[in-house]
Tab-separated table of N, CA and C in Angstrom:
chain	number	residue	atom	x	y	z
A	266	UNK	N	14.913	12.363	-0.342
A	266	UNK	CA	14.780	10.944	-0.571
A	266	UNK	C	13.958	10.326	0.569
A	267	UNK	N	13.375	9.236	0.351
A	267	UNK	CA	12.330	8.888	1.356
A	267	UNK	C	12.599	7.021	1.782
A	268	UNK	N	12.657	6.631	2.774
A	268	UNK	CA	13.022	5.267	2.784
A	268	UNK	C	11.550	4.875	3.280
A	269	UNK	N	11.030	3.884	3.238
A	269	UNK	CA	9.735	2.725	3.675
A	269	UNK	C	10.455	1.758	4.225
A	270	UNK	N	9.141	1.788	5.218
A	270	UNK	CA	9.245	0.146	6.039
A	270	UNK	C	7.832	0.134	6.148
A	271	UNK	N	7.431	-1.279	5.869
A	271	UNK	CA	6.424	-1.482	6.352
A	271	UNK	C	6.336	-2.243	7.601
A	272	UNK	N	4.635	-2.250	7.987
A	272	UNK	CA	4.744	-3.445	9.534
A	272	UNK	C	3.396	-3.814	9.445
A	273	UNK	N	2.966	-4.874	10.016
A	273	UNK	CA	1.451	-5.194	10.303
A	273	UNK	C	0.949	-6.018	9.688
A	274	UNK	N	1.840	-7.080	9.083
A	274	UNK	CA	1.509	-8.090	8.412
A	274	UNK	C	1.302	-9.454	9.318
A	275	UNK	N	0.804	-10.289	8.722
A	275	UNK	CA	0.491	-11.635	10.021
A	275	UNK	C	-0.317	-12.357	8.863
A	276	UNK	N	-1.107	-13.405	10.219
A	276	UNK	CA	-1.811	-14.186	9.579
A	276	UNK	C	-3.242	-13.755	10.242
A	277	UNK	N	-4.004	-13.874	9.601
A	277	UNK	CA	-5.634	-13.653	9.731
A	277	UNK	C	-6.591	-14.834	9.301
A	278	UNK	N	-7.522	-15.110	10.131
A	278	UNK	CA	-8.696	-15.798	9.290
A	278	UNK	C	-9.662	-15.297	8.587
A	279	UNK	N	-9.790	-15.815	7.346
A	279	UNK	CA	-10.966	-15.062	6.321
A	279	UNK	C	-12.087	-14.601	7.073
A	280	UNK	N	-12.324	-12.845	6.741
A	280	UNK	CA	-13.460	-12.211	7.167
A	280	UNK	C	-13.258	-11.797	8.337
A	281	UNK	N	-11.907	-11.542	8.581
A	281	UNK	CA	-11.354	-10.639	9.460
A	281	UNK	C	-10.524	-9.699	9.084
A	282	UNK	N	-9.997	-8.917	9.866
A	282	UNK	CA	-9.199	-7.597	9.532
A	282	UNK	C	-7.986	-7.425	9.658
A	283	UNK	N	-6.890	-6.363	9.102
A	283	UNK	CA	-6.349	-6.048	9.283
A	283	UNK	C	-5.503	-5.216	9.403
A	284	UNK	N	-4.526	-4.094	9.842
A	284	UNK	CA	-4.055	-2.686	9.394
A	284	UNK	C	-2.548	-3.117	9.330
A	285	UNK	N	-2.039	-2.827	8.174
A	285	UNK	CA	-0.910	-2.617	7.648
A	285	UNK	C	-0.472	-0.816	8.171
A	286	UNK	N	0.623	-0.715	8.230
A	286	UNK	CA	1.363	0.597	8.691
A	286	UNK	C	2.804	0.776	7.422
A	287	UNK	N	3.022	2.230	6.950
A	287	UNK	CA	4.529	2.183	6.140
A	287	UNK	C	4.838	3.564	7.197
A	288	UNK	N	5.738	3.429	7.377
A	288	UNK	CA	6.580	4.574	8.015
A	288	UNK	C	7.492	4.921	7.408
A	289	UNK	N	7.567	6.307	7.269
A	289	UNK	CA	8.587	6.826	5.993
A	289	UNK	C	9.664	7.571	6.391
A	290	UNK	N	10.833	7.806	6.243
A	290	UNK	CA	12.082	8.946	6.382
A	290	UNK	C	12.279	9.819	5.651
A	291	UNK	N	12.332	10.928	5.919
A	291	UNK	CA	12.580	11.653	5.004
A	291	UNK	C	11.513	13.064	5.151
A	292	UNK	N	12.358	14.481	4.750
A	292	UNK	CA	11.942	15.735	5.106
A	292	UNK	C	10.809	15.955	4.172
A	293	UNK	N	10.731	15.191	3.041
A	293	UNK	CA	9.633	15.611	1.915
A	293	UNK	C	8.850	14.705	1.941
A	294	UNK	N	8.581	13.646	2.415
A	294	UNK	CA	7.523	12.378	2.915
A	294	UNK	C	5.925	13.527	2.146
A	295	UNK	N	5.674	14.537	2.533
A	295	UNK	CA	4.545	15.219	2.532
A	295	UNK	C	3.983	15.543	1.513
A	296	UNK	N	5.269	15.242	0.203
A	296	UNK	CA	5.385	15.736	-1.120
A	296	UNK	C	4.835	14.739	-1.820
A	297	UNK	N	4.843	13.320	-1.706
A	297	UNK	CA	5.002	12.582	-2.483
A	297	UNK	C	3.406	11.940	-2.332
A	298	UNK	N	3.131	11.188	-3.478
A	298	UNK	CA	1.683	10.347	-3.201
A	298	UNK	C	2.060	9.300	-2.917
A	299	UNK	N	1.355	7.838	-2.233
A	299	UNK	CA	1.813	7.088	-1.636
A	299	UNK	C	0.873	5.863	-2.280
A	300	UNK	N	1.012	4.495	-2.675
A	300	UNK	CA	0.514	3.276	-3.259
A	300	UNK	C	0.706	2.334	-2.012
A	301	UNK	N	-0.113	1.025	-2.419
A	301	UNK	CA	0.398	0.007	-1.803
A	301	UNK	C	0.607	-0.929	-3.082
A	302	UNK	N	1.123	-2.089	-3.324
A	302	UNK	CA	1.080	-3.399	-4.311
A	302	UNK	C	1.287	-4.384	-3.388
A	303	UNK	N	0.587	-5.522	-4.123
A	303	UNK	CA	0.876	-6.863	-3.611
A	303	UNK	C	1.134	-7.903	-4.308
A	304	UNK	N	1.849	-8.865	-4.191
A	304	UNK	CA	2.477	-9.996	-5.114
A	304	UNK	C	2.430	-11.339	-4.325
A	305	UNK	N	1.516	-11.972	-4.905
A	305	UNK	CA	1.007	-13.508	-4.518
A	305	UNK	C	1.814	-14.650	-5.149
A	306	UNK	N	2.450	-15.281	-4.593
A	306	UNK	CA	3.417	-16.844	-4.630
A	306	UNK	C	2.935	-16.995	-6.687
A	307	UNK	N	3.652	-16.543	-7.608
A	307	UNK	CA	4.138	-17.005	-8.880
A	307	UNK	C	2.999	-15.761	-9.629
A	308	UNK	N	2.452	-15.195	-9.222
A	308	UNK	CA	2.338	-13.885	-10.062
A	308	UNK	C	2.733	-12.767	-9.919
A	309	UNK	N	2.446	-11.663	-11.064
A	309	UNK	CA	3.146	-10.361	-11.027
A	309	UNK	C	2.692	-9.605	-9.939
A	310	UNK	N	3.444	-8.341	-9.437
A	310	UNK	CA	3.066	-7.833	-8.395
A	310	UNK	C	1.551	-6.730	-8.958
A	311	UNK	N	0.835	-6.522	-8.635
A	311	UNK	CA	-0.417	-5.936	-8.576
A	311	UNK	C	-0.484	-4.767	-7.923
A	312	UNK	N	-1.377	-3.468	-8.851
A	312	UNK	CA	-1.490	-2.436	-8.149
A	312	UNK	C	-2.679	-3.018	-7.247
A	313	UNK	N	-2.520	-2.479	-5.603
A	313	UNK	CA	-4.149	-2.513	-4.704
A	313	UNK	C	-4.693	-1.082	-4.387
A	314	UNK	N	-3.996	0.384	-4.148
A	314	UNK	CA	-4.775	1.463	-3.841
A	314	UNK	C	-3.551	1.958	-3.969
A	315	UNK	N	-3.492	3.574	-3.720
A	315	UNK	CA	-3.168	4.963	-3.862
A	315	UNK	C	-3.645	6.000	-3.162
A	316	UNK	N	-3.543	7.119	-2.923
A	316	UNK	CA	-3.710	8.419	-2.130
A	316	UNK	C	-2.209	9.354	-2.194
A	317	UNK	N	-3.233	9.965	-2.971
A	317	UNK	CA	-2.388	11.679	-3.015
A	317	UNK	C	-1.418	12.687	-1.676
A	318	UNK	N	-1.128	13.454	-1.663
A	318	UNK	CA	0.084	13.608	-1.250
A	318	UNK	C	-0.422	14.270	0.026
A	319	UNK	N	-1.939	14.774	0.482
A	319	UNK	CA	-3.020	15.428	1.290
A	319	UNK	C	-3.814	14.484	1.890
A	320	UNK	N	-3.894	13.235	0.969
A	320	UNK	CA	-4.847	12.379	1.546
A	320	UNK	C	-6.364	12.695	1.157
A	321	UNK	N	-6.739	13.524	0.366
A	321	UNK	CA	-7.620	13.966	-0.528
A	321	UNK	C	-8.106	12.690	-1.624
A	322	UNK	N	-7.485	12.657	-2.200
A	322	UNK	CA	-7.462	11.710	-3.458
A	322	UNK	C	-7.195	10.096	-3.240
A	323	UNK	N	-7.950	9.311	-3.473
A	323	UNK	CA	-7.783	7.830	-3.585
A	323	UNK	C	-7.649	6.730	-4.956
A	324	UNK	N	-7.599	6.150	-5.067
A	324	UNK	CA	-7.897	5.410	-5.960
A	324	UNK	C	-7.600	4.031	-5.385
A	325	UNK	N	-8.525	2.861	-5.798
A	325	UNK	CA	-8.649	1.343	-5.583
A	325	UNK	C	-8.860	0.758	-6.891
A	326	UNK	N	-7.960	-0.642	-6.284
A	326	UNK	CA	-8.075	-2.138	-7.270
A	326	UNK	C	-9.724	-2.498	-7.242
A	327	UNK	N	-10.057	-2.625	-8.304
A	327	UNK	CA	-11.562	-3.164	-7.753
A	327	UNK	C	-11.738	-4.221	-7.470
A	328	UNK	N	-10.579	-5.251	-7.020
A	328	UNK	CA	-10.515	-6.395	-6.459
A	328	UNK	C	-10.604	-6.010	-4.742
A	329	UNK	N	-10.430	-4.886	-4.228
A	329	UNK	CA	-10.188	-3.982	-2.829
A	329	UNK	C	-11.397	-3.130	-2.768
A	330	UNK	N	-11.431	-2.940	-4.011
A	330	UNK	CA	-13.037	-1.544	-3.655
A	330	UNK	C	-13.797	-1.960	-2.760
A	331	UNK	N	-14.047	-0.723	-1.390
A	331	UNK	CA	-15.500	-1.461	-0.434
A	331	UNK	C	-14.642	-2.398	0.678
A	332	UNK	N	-13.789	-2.791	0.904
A	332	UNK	CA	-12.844	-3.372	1.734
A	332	UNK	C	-11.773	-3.101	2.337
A	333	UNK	N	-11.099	-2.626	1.565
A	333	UNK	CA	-9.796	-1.351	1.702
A	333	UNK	C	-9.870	-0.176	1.642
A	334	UNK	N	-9.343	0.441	2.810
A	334	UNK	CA	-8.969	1.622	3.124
A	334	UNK	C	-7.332	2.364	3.433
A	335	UNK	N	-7.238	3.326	2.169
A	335	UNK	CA	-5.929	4.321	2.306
A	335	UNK	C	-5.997	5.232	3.674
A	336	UNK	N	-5.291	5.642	3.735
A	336	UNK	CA	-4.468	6.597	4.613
A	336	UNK	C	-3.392	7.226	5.205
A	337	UNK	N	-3.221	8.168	5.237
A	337	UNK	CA	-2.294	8.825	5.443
A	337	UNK	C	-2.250	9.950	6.748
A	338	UNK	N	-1.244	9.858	7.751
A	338	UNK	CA	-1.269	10.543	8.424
A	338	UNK	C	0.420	11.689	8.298
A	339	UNK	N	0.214	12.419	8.006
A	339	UNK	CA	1.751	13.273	7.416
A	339	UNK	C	2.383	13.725	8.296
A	340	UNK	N	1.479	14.474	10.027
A	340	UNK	CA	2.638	14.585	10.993
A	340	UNK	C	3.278	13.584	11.212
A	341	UNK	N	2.920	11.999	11.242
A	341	UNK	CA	3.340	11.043	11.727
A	341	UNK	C	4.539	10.282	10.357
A	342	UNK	N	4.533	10.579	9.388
A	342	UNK	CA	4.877	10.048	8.233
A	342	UNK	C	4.640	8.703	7.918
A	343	UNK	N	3.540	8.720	8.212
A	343	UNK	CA	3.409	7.096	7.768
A	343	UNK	C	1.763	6.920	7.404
A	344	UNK	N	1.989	5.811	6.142
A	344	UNK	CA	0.604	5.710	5.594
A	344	UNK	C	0.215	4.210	6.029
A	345	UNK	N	-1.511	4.168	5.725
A	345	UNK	CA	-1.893	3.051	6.381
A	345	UNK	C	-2.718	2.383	5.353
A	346	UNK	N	-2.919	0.940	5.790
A	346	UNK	CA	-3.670	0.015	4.766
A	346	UNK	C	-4.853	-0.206	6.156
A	347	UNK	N	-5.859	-0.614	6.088
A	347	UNK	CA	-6.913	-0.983	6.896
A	347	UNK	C	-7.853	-1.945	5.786
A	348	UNK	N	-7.802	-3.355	5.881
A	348	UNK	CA	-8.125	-3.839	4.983
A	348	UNK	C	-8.816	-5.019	5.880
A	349	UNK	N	-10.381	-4.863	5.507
A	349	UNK	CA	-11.785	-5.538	6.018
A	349	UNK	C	-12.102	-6.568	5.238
A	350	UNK	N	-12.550	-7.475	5.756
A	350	UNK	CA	-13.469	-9.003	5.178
A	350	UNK	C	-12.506	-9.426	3.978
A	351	UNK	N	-11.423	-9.857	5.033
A	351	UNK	CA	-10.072	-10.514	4.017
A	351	UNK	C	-10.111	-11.594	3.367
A	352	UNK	N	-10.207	-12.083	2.288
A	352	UNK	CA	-10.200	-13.026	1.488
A	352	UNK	C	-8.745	-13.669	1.604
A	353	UNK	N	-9.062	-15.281	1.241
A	353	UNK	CA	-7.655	-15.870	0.976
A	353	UNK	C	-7.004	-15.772	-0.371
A	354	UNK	N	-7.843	-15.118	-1.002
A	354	UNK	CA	-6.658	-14.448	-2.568
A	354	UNK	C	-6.646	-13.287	-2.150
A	355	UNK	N	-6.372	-12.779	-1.015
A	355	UNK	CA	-5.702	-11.635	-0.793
A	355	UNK	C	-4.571	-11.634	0.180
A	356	UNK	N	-4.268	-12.788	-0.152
A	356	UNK	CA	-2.607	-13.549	0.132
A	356	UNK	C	-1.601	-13.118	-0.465
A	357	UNK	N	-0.538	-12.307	0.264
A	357	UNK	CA	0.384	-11.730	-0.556
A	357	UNK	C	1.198	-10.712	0.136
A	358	UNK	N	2.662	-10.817	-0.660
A	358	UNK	CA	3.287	-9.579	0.130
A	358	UNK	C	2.676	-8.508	-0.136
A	359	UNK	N	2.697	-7.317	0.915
A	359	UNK	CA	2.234	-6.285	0.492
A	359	UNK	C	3.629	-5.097	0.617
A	360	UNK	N	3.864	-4.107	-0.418
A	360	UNK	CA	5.159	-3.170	-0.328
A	360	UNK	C	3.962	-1.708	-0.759
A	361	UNK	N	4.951	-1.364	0.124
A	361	UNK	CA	4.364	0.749	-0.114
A	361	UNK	C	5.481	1.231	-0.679
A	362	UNK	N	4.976	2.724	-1.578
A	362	UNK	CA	5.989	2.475	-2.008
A	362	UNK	C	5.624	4.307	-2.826
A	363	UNK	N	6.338	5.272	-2.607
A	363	UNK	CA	6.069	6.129	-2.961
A	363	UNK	C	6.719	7.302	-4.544
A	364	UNK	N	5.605	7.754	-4.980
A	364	UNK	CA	5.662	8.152	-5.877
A	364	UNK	C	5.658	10.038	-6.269
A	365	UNK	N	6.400	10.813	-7.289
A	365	UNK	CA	5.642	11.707	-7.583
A	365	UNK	C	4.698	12.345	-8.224
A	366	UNK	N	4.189	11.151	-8.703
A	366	UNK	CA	3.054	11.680	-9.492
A	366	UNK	C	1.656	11.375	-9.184
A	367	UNK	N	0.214	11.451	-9.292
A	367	UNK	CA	-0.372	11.483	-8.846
A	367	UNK	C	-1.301	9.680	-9.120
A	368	UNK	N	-1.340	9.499	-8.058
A	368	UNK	CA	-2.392	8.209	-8.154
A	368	UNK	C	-1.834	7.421	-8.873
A	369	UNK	N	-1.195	6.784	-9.479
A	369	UNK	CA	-0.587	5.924	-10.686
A	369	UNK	C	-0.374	4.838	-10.092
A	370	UNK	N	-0.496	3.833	-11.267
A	370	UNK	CA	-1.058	2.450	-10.732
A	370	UNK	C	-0.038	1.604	-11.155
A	371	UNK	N	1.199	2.271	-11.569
A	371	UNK	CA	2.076	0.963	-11.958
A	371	UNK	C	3.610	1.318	-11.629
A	372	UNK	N	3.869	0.083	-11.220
A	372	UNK	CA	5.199	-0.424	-10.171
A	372	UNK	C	6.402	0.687	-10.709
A	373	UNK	N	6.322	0.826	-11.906
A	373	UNK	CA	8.010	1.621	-12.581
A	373	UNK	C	7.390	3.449	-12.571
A	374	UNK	N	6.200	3.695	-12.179
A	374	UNK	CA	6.138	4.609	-11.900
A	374	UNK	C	5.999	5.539	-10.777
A	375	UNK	N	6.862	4.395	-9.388
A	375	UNK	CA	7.222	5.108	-8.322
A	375	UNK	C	8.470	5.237	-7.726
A	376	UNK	N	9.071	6.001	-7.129
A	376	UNK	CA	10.367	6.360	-6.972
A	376	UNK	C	10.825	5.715	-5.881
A	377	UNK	N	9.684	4.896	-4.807
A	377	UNK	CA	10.639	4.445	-3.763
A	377	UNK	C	9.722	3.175	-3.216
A	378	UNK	N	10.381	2.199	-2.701
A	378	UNK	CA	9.452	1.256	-2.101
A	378	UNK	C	10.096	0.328	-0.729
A	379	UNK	N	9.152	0.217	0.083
A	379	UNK	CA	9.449	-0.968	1.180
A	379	UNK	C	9.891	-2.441	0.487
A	380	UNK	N	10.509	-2.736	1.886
A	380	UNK	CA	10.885	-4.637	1.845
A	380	UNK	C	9.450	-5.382	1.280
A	381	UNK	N	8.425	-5.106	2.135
A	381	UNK	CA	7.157	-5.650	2.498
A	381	UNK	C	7.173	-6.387	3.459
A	382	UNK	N	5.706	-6.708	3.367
A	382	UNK	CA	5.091	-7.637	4.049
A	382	UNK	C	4.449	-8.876	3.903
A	383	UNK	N	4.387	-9.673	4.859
A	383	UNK	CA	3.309	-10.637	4.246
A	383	UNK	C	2.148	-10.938	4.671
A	384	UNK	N	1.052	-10.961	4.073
A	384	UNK	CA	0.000	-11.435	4.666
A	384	UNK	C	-0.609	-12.401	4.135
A	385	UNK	N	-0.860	-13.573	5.444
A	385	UNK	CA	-1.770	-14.490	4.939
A	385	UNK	C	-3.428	-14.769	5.354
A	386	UNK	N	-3.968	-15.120	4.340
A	386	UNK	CA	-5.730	-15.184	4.944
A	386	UNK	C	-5.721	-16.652	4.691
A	387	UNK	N	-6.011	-16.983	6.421
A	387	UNK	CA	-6.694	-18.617	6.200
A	387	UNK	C	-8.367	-18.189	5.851
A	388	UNK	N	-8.554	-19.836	5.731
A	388	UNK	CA	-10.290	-19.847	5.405
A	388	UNK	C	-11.046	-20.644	7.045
């Protein structure tokens, strides 16, 4: 079983950066592929990216494509968001949240998830 936390949320001004961190528990952390989602004040939560269980494999929101960056570091158990030239609709909690299957882009098809975070982009 695997628990999340995330960290690295704040406030930013548009067209600046930021790195989100999930740190994970658990002996099989290595097994699993790993997502992020985010959910903005009165809409549904949103897939934003993915990466496979190697860190091989990606997949992006194309609202993120070219801006966001996955990662994963597995000695350390914890995956990372690195997310460039931040927009203010990219306001939103962000939760990690891990899965076993590969790359999949929707919320009921992962087995575990963080509190989150929040991030806000001024203008």
């Amino acid at each position: 079983q695997v628990q999340l936390v995330e960290s690295g949320g704040g406030l930013v001004q548009a067209g600046g950066s930021l790195k989100l961190s999930c740190a994970a528990s658990g002996r099989t952390f290595s097994s699993y592929s790993m997502g992020w989602f985010r959910q903005a004040p009165g809409k549904e939560r949103e897939f934003v990216t993915a990466i496979n269980s190697n860190g091989v494999g990606t997949y992006y929101a194309d609202s993120v494509k070219g801006r966001f960056t996955i990662s994963r570091d597995n000695a350390k158990n914890t995956v990372y968001l690195q997310m460039n030239s931040l927009k203010p609709e990219d306001t939103a909690v962000y939760y990690c949240a891990a899965s076993r299957l590969f790359l999949v882009s929707r919320w009921s098809q992962y087995d575990y998830w963080g509190q989150g975070t929040q991030v806000t982009v001024s203008s």
